[in-house]
Amino acid sequence: MQMRNFMIGVTALGMVGTASSAFAETWRFGLEETEGSVQYSYAEEFKKMIEEKSEGDITVQLLPYGSWGSNYTALYDAIQNGSIQIGFGSGFLGGTVPESQLMSLNFVMPNDQLQTAQILNSDEFLKSDPWQQSFRERDLVPLAALPEGYQVWTANKEIRTPEDMQGLQIRVMDNSLLRKTYQAYGASPITIAYGELYSALQQGQAEGNIQPVFAHENMGFYEVQDYMIFADQSQFIANLIGNLDWYEGLSDEQRQTLDTTLDEMVQKGHDIQTQFNTERLDTIKEKSDINIIKLTDEERAKFRELAKPVRQVYVDLVGERGKQSLDILLEQIKQSQSGNQDS
């Protein structure tokens, strides 16, 4: 009898374990970048927090660049169809969500990078109807924004003025607004796959490049360029997006876990990119003799004037909803800067 009761108890425990595992979920998290990047470090922290808060009921599987394919559209398609639940979309996302090109506009965001992160993740912007609907109509939902540091130009010649950029074959992501922006500066923008960019720069197929500092170091781009130019014209911003059906199917508890984690990740994401870009710039300086140029306010002003008309180009490209999102963003920036002055 005791043996029978023991076996019943073992069976019951086994059934509990089976039931518990049946409720466990795996969130597949697609990244545009490789290990050793800002996105990967952000995703590692996100994974840790989600798994701890859910007490093991949710597992986050990280899928860095290359594990889902080499074409960014494949990543966005996978998020749209739900085979990947969550992921990042940056400049290339403009082909899927045209309004997302708002993040590519130059000389719009505050100079304070934490302030940028806070505004982009505020309810007033992130949860605004025009921004949400831009994604939801494509079976996606915008969950957060991750500024990854200022975009830095590299070239094989000194660039201080738009005249210096005339005709420069500078690589940009496959984003019509970015092409318009660099055409306004006088350059001849071209698009090359991220994985092929090093050899393209090495062989002269591209004459310039635009990346955050950590990417220049992580991919070794600085090894095949002579100059790094800091114009502080725009930050590289990745949108964290989710599959719409997946998001709407989350339980109240899962939604709460996700929301609180993303709130905490605003500061953590800023700290991650700050550390990465600071340390990687030091590494570049140590390992190379690349010439580093920081544009003066007067030099930046010339590029800023050329960039202003591109805001209307953005509106013309994407329509009224894009204009509404831009207006909301500019208003939030204005209010934030006004508040800082008052304090």
CSV table of C-alpha atoms in Angstrom, one decimal:
chain,number,residue,atom,x,y,z
A,1,MET,CA,0.0,0.0,0.0
A,2,GLN,CA,2.8,2.4,0.9
A,3,MET,CA,4.5,1.6,-2.4
A,4,ARG,CA,1.3,2.3,-4.3
A,5,ASN,CA,0.8,5.6,-2.5
A,6,PHE,CA,4.4,6.5,-3.3
A,7,MET,CA,3.9,5.8,-7.0
A,8,ILE,CA,0.7,7.9,-7.1
A,9,GLY,CA,2.6,10.8,-5.5
A,10,VAL,CA,5.4,10.5,-8.1
A,11,THR,CA,2.9,10.4,-10.9
A,12,ALA,CA,1.1,13.5,-9.5
A,13,LEU,CA,4.4,15.4,-9.3
A,14,GLY,CA,5.2,14.5,-12.8
A,15,MET,CA,1.8,15.8,-14.0
A,16,VAL,CA,2.4,19.1,-12.1
A,17,GLY,CA,5.7,19.4,-13.8
A,18,THR,CA,4.2,18.7,-17.2
A,19,ALA,CA,1.4,21.2,-16.6
A,20,SER,CA,3.8,23.9,-15.6
A,21,SER,CA,6.0,23.4,-18.6
A,22,ALA,CA,2.9,23.5,-20.8
A,23,PHE,CA,2.2,27.0,-19.7
A,24,ALA,CA,5.8,28.1,-20.2
A,25,GLU,CA,6.3,30.4,-23.2
A,26,THR,CA,9.3,31.2,-25.4
A,27,TRP,CA,9.6,34.7,-26.8
A,28,ARG,CA,12.0,34.8,-29.8
A,29,PHE,CA,13.8,38.1,-29.9
A,30,GLY,CA,15.3,39.0,-33.3
A,31,LEU,CA,18.3,41.4,-33.4
A,32,GLU,CA,19.6,43.5,-36.3
A,33,GLU,CA,23.1,43.3,-34.8
A,34,THR,CA,25.7,40.7,-33.8
A,35,GLU,CA,26.9,39.7,-30.4
A,36,GLY,CA,29.0,42.4,-28.8
A,37,SER,CA,26.6,45.2,-29.9
A,38,VAL,CA,24.3,47.6,-28.0
A,39,GLN,CA,21.2,45.7,-29.2
A,40,TYR,CA,22.6,42.4,-28.0
A,41,SER,CA,23.5,43.8,-24.6
A,42,TYR,CA,20.1,45.4,-24.3
A,43,ALA,CA,18.4,42.1,-25.2
A,44,GLU,CA,20.5,40.2,-22.7
A,45,GLU,CA,19.3,42.5,-19.9
A,46,PHE,CA,15.8,42.3,-21.2
A,47,LYS,CA,15.9,38.5,-21.2
A,48,LYS,CA,17.3,38.4,-17.6
A,49,MET,CA,14.6,40.7,-16.3
A,50,ILE,CA,11.7,39.0,-18.1
A,51,GLU,CA,12.7,35.5,-17.0
A,52,GLU,CA,13.2,36.6,-13.4
A,53,LYS,CA,10.0,38.5,-13.2
A,54,SER,CA,8.0,35.6,-14.8
A,55,GLU,CA,9.7,33.1,-12.5
A,56,GLY,CA,10.6,30.9,-15.4
A,57,ASP,CA,7.2,31.0,-17.1
A,58,ILE,CA,8.7,33.0,-20.0
A,59,THR,CA,12.0,32.2,-21.7
A,60,VAL,CA,13.5,34.7,-24.1
A,61,GLN,CA,15.5,33.3,-27.0
A,62,LEU,CA,18.0,35.8,-28.5
A,63,LEU,CA,18.5,35.7,-32.3
A,64,PRO,CA,21.4,37.9,-33.3
A,65,TYR,CA,22.1,39.0,-36.9
A,66,GLY,CA,22.7,36.1,-39.1
A,67,SER,CA,20.7,33.6,-37.2
A,68,TRP,CA,17.5,34.5,-39.0
A,69,GLY,CA,19.1,35.4,-42.3
A,70,SER,CA,21.1,38.3,-43.8
A,71,ASN,CA,18.2,40.4,-45.2
A,72,TYR,CA,16.6,42.7,-42.7
A,73,THR,CA,13.3,42.3,-44.4
A,74,ALA,CA,13.3,38.6,-43.5
A,75,LEU,CA,13.5,39.7,-39.8
A,76,TYR,CA,10.6,42.1,-40.1
A,77,ASP,CA,8.5,39.6,-42.1
A,78,ALA,CA,9.1,37.0,-39.4
A,79,ILE,CA,7.9,39.4,-36.7
A,80,GLN,CA,4.9,40.3,-38.8
A,81,ASN,CA,3.9,36.6,-39.3
A,82,GLY,CA,4.6,35.8,-35.6
A,83,SER,CA,7.4,33.3,-36.1
A,84,ILE,CA,9.5,35.8,-34.2
A,85,GLN,CA,7.5,37.5,-31.4
A,86,ILE,CA,9.7,40.6,-30.8
A,87,GLY,CA,12.6,42.3,-32.4
A,88,PHE,CA,14.4,45.5,-33.4
A,89,GLY,CA,13.8,47.5,-36.6
A,90,SER,CA,15.9,50.6,-37.5
A,91,GLY,CA,16.6,52.3,-40.8
A,92,PHE,CA,15.7,49.4,-43.0
A,93,LEU,CA,12.3,49.2,-41.3
A,94,GLY,CA,11.2,52.1,-43.4
A,95,GLY,CA,10.4,49.7,-46.2
A,96,THR,CA,7.9,47.9,-43.9
A,97,VAL,CA,6.6,50.9,-41.9
A,98,PRO,CA,7.3,54.1,-43.9
A,99,GLU,CA,6.4,56.3,-40.9
A,100,SER,CA,9.3,54.8,-38.9
A,101,GLN,CA,11.7,56.8,-41.1
A,102,LEU,CA,10.9,59.7,-38.7
A,103,MET,CA,13.8,58.3,-36.6
A,104,SER,CA,16.2,59.0,-39.5
A,105,LEU,CA,15.6,62.7,-39.6
A,106,ASN,CA,18.7,64.7,-38.9
A,107,PHE,CA,19.0,67.6,-36.4
A,108,VAL,CA,15.7,66.9,-34.7
A,109,MET,CA,16.4,65.1,-31.5
A,110,PRO,CA,17.8,66.9,-28.3
A,111,ASN,CA,21.5,66.9,-27.8
A,112,ASP,CA,21.0,65.2,-24.5
A,113,GLN,CA,20.8,61.6,-25.4
A,114,LEU,CA,19.0,60.4,-22.2
A,115,GLN,CA,16.4,63.1,-22.9
A,116,THR,CA,15.9,61.6,-26.4
A,117,ALA,CA,15.4,58.1,-24.9
A,118,GLN,CA,12.9,59.5,-22.4
A,119,ILE,CA,10.9,61.4,-25.0
A,120,LEU,CA,10.8,58.5,-27.5
A,121,ASN,CA,9.6,56.1,-24.8
A,122,SER,CA,7.0,58.5,-23.3
A,123,ASP,CA,3.3,57.6,-23.4
A,124,GLU,CA,2.7,61.0,-25.2
A,125,PHE,CA,4.8,59.9,-28.2
A,126,LEU,CA,5.1,56.1,-28.1
A,127,LYS,CA,1.4,55.4,-27.4
A,128,SER,CA,0.1,58.2,-29.5
A,129,ASP,CA,-2.5,57.1,-32.0
A,130,PRO,CA,-0.7,58.0,-35.3
A,131,TRP,CA,2.5,56.3,-34.2
A,132,GLN,CA,0.7,53.2,-32.9
A,133,GLN,CA,-1.5,52.9,-36.0
A,134,SER,CA,1.5,53.2,-38.3
A,135,PHE,CA,2.7,49.9,-37.0
A,136,ARG,CA,-0.5,48.2,-36.2
A,137,GLU,CA,-1.7,48.4,-39.8
A,138,ARG,CA,1.3,46.3,-40.6
A,139,ASP,CA,0.5,43.7,-37.9
A,140,LEU,CA,3.2,45.1,-35.6
A,141,VAL,CA,3.1,47.1,-32.4
A,142,PRO,CA,5.8,49.6,-31.3
A,143,LEU,CA,7.0,48.7,-27.8
A,144,ALA,CA,10.0,50.9,-27.1
A,145,ALA,CA,12.8,52.9,-28.7
A,146,LEU,CA,16.5,52.4,-28.1
A,147,PRO,CA,18.8,55.2,-29.1
A,148,GLU,CA,22.2,53.6,-29.7
A,149,GLY,CA,24.4,56.7,-29.8
A,150,TYR,CA,25.3,59.3,-32.3
A,151,GLN,CA,25.7,58.3,-35.9
A,152,VAL,CA,29.4,59.0,-36.9
A,153,TRP,CA,30.6,59.5,-40.4
A,154,THR,CA,33.8,57.9,-41.7
A,155,ALA,CA,35.6,58.7,-45.0
A,156,ASN,CA,39.0,58.7,-46.6
A,157,LYS,CA,39.1,62.5,-46.6
A,158,GLU,CA,38.4,65.3,-44.2
A,159,ILE,CA,34.8,66.5,-44.1
A,160,ARG,CA,33.9,69.8,-42.4
A,161,THR,CA,31.4,71.3,-44.9
A,162,PRO,CA,28.8,70.2,-47.3
A,163,GLU,CA,31.2,71.0,-50.1
A,164,ASP,CA,33.6,68.4,-48.7
A,165,MET,CA,30.8,65.8,-49.0
A,166,GLN,CA,30.1,66.6,-52.7
A,167,GLY,CA,29.8,63.3,-54.7
A,168,LEU,CA,30.9,61.2,-51.8
A,169,GLN,CA,29.7,57.6,-52.2
A,170,ILE,CA,28.6,57.1,-48.6
A,171,ARG,CA,26.8,54.0,-47.6
A,172,VAL,CA,23.3,54.4,-46.1
A,173,MET,CA,20.7,51.9,-45.0
A,174,ASP,CA,18.0,51.1,-47.6
A,175,ASN,CA,15.9,54.0,-46.5
A,176,SER,CA,14.6,56.6,-48.9
A,177,LEU,CA,14.7,59.4,-46.4
A,178,LEU,CA,18.3,58.8,-45.5
A,179,ARG,CA,19.1,58.9,-49.3
A,180,LYS,CA,17.3,62.2,-49.6
A,181,THR,CA,19.1,63.6,-46.5
A,182,TYR,CA,22.6,62.8,-47.8
A,183,GLN,CA,21.7,63.9,-51.3
A,184,ALA,CA,20.8,67.2,-49.6
A,185,TYR,CA,24.3,67.3,-48.2
A,186,GLY,CA,25.7,66.8,-51.7
A,187,ALA,CA,26.7,63.2,-51.3
A,188,SER,CA,25.9,60.2,-53.5
A,189,PRO,CA,24.4,57.7,-51.1
A,190,ILE,CA,24.6,54.0,-51.9
A,191,THR,CA,23.1,50.9,-50.1
A,192,ILE,CA,25.3,47.9,-49.3
A,193,ALA,CA,24.4,44.9,-47.0
A,194,TYR,CA,25.8,45.3,-43.5
A,195,GLY,CA,27.7,42.0,-43.8
A,196,GLU,CA,29.4,43.2,-47.0
A,197,LEU,CA,30.3,46.7,-45.9
A,198,TYR,CA,33.8,46.1,-44.6
A,199,SER,CA,35.0,44.6,-47.9
A,200,ALA,CA,33.1,47.4,-49.9
A,201,LEU,CA,35.0,50.0,-47.9
A,202,GLN,CA,38.3,48.2,-48.2
A,203,GLN,CA,37.9,47.9,-52.0
A,204,GLY,CA,36.6,51.4,-52.5
A,205,GLN,CA,33.1,50.4,-53.6
A,206,ALA,CA,32.0,52.7,-50.8
A,207,GLU,CA,33.9,55.9,-49.9
A,208,GLY,CA,32.2,56.6,-46.6
A,209,ASN,CA,30.0,55.1,-43.9
A,210,ILE,CA,27.5,56.1,-41.2
A,211,GLN,CA,27.4,54.1,-37.9
A,212,PRO,CA,27.4,54.5,-34.2
A,213,VAL,CA,30.9,54.3,-32.7
A,214,PHE,CA,30.4,50.8,-31.3
A,215,ALA,CA,29.5,49.5,-34.7
A,216,HIS,CA,32.5,51.1,-36.3
A,217,GLU,CA,34.7,49.2,-33.8
A,218,ASN,CA,32.7,46.0,-33.6
A,219,MET,CA,32.8,45.5,-37.4
A,220,GLY,CA,36.3,46.9,-37.8
A,221,PHE,CA,35.1,49.6,-40.3
A,222,TYR,CA,37.6,52.1,-38.8
A,223,GLU,CA,40.4,49.8,-40.1
A,224,VAL,CA,39.6,50.8,-43.7
A,225,GLN,CA,38.8,54.5,-43.3
A,226,ASP,CA,41.0,57.5,-42.6
A,227,TYR,CA,38.7,59.9,-40.8
A,228,MET,CA,35.9,59.7,-38.2
A,229,ILE,CA,33.7,62.8,-38.3
A,230,PHE,CA,31.4,63.7,-35.3
A,231,ALA,CA,28.7,66.0,-36.6
A,232,ASP,CA,26.1,65.0,-33.9
A,233,GLN,CA,23.4,65.2,-36.6
A,234,SER,CA,21.4,62.2,-35.5
A,235,GLN,CA,21.3,59.3,-33.1
A,236,PHE,CA,21.0,55.7,-34.3
A,237,ILE,CA,17.5,54.7,-33.1
A,238,ALA,CA,16.2,51.2,-33.1
A,239,ASN,CA,12.5,50.6,-32.7
A,240,LEU,CA,11.6,47.6,-30.5
A,241,ILE,CA,8.6,46.0,-32.2
A,242,GLY,CA,6.3,43.1,-31.5
A,243,ASN,CA,3.9,40.9,-33.4
A,244,LEU,CA,0.5,42.4,-33.0
A,245,ASP,CA,-1.4,39.2,-32.4
A,246,TRP,CA,1.2,38.0,-29.9
A,247,TYR,CA,1.0,41.3,-28.1
A,248,GLU,CA,-2.8,41.4,-27.9
A,249,GLY,CA,-2.8,37.8,-26.7
A,250,LEU,CA,-0.6,38.4,-23.7
A,251,SER,CA,-2.3,37.9,-20.3
A,252,ASP,CA,-2.7,40.9,-18.0
A,253,GLU,CA,0.2,39.6,-15.9
A,254,GLN,CA,2.5,39.1,-18.9
A,255,ARG,CA,1.6,42.6,-20.2
A,256,GLN,CA,2.5,44.0,-16.8
A,257,THR,CA,5.8,42.2,-16.8
A,258,LEU,CA,6.6,43.5,-20.2
A,259,ASP,CA,5.6,47.1,-19.5
A,260,THR,CA,7.5,47.4,-16.2
A,261,THR,CA,10.6,45.8,-17.8
A,262,LEU,CA,10.5,48.2,-20.8
A,263,ASP,CA,10.1,51.2,-18.4
A,264,GLU,CA,13.3,50.1,-16.6
A,265,MET,CA,15.1,49.5,-19.8
A,266,VAL,CA,15.0,53.2,-20.8
A,267,GLN,CA,17.7,54.1,-18.4
A,268,LYS,CA,19.5,50.8,-18.7
A,269,GLY,CA,19.6,51.1,-22.5
A,270,HIS,CA,21.0,54.6,-22.2
A,271,ASP,CA,23.7,53.3,-19.8
A,272,ILE,CA,24.6,50.4,-22.1
A,273,GLN,CA,25.0,52.6,-25.2
A,274,THR,CA,27.0,55.2,-23.3
A,275,GLN,CA,29.4,52.6,-22.0
A,276,PHE,CA,29.7,50.8,-25.3
A,277,ASN,CA,30.4,54.0,-27.4
A,278,THR,CA,32.8,55.4,-24.8
A,279,GLU,CA,34.8,52.2,-24.5
A,280,ARG,CA,34.8,51.4,-28.2
A,281,LEU,CA,36.0,54.9,-29.1
A,282,ASP,CA,38.9,54.4,-26.7
A,283,THR,CA,39.7,51.1,-28.4
A,284,ILE,CA,39.6,52.7,-31.9
A,285,LYS,CA,42.1,55.4,-30.7
A,286,GLU,CA,44.4,52.7,-29.2
A,287,LYS,CA,44.4,50.4,-32.2
A,288,SER,CA,44.6,52.9,-35.0
A,289,ASP,CA,45.8,56.3,-36.1
A,290,ILE,CA,42.5,57.3,-37.6
A,291,ASN,CA,41.9,61.1,-37.6
A,292,ILE,CA,39.0,62.2,-35.4
A,293,ILE,CA,37.2,65.4,-36.3
A,294,LYS,CA,34.4,67.0,-34.2
A,295,LEU,CA,32.5,69.7,-36.1
A,296,THR,CA,32.1,73.1,-34.5
A,297,ASP,CA,28.6,74.6,-34.0
A,298,GLU,CA,29.2,76.8,-37.0
A,299,GLU,CA,30.1,73.8,-39.2
A,300,ARG,CA,27.1,71.8,-37.9
A,301,ALA,CA,24.8,74.8,-38.7
A,302,LYS,CA,25.5,74.5,-42.4
A,303,PHE,CA,24.4,70.8,-42.5
A,304,ARG,CA,21.4,71.7,-40.2
A,305,GLU,CA,20.1,74.2,-42.7
A,306,LEU,CA,20.3,71.6,-45.5
A,307,ALA,CA,18.5,69.0,-43.4
A,308,LYS,CA,15.5,71.2,-42.4
A,309,PRO,CA,13.7,70.8,-45.8
A,310,VAL,CA,13.9,67.0,-45.5
A,311,ARG,CA,11.2,67.2,-42.8
A,312,GLN,CA,8.8,68.1,-45.5
A,313,VAL,CA,10.2,65.4,-47.7
A,314,TYR,CA,9.4,62.9,-44.9
A,315,VAL,CA,5.8,64.2,-44.8
A,316,ASP,CA,5.4,64.0,-48.5
A,317,LEU,CA,6.8,60.4,-48.5
A,318,VAL,CA,4.6,59.0,-45.7
A,319,GLY,CA,1.5,61.2,-45.5
A,320,GLU,CA,-0.6,62.8,-42.8
A,321,ARG,CA,0.0,60.2,-40.1
A,322,GLY,CA,3.7,60.8,-40.4
A,323,LYS,CA,3.2,64.6,-40.1
A,324,GLN,CA,1.1,64.0,-37.0
A,325,SER,CA,3.8,61.8,-35.4
A,326,LEU,CA,6.5,64.4,-36.3
A,327,ASP,CA,4.4,67.2,-34.8
A,328,ILE,CA,3.9,65.2,-31.6
A,329,LEU,CA,7.6,64.5,-31.3
A,330,LEU,CA,8.6,68.1,-31.9
A,331,GLU,CA,6.1,69.3,-29.3
A,332,GLN,CA,7.4,66.8,-26.7
A,333,ILE,CA,11.0,68.0,-27.4
A,334,LYS,CA,9.9,71.6,-27.0
A,335,GLN,CA,8.2,70.9,-23.7
A,336,SER,CA,11.1,68.9,-22.4
A,337,GLN,CA,13.6,71.6,-23.3
A,338,SER,CA,11.3,74.3,-21.8
A,339,GLY,CA,11.1,72.3,-18.6
A,340,ASN,CA,14.8,72.0,-18.4
A,341,GLN,CA,15.2,75.8,-18.8
A,342,ASP,CA,12.6,76.5,-16.1
A,343,SER,CA,14.4,74.2,-13.7
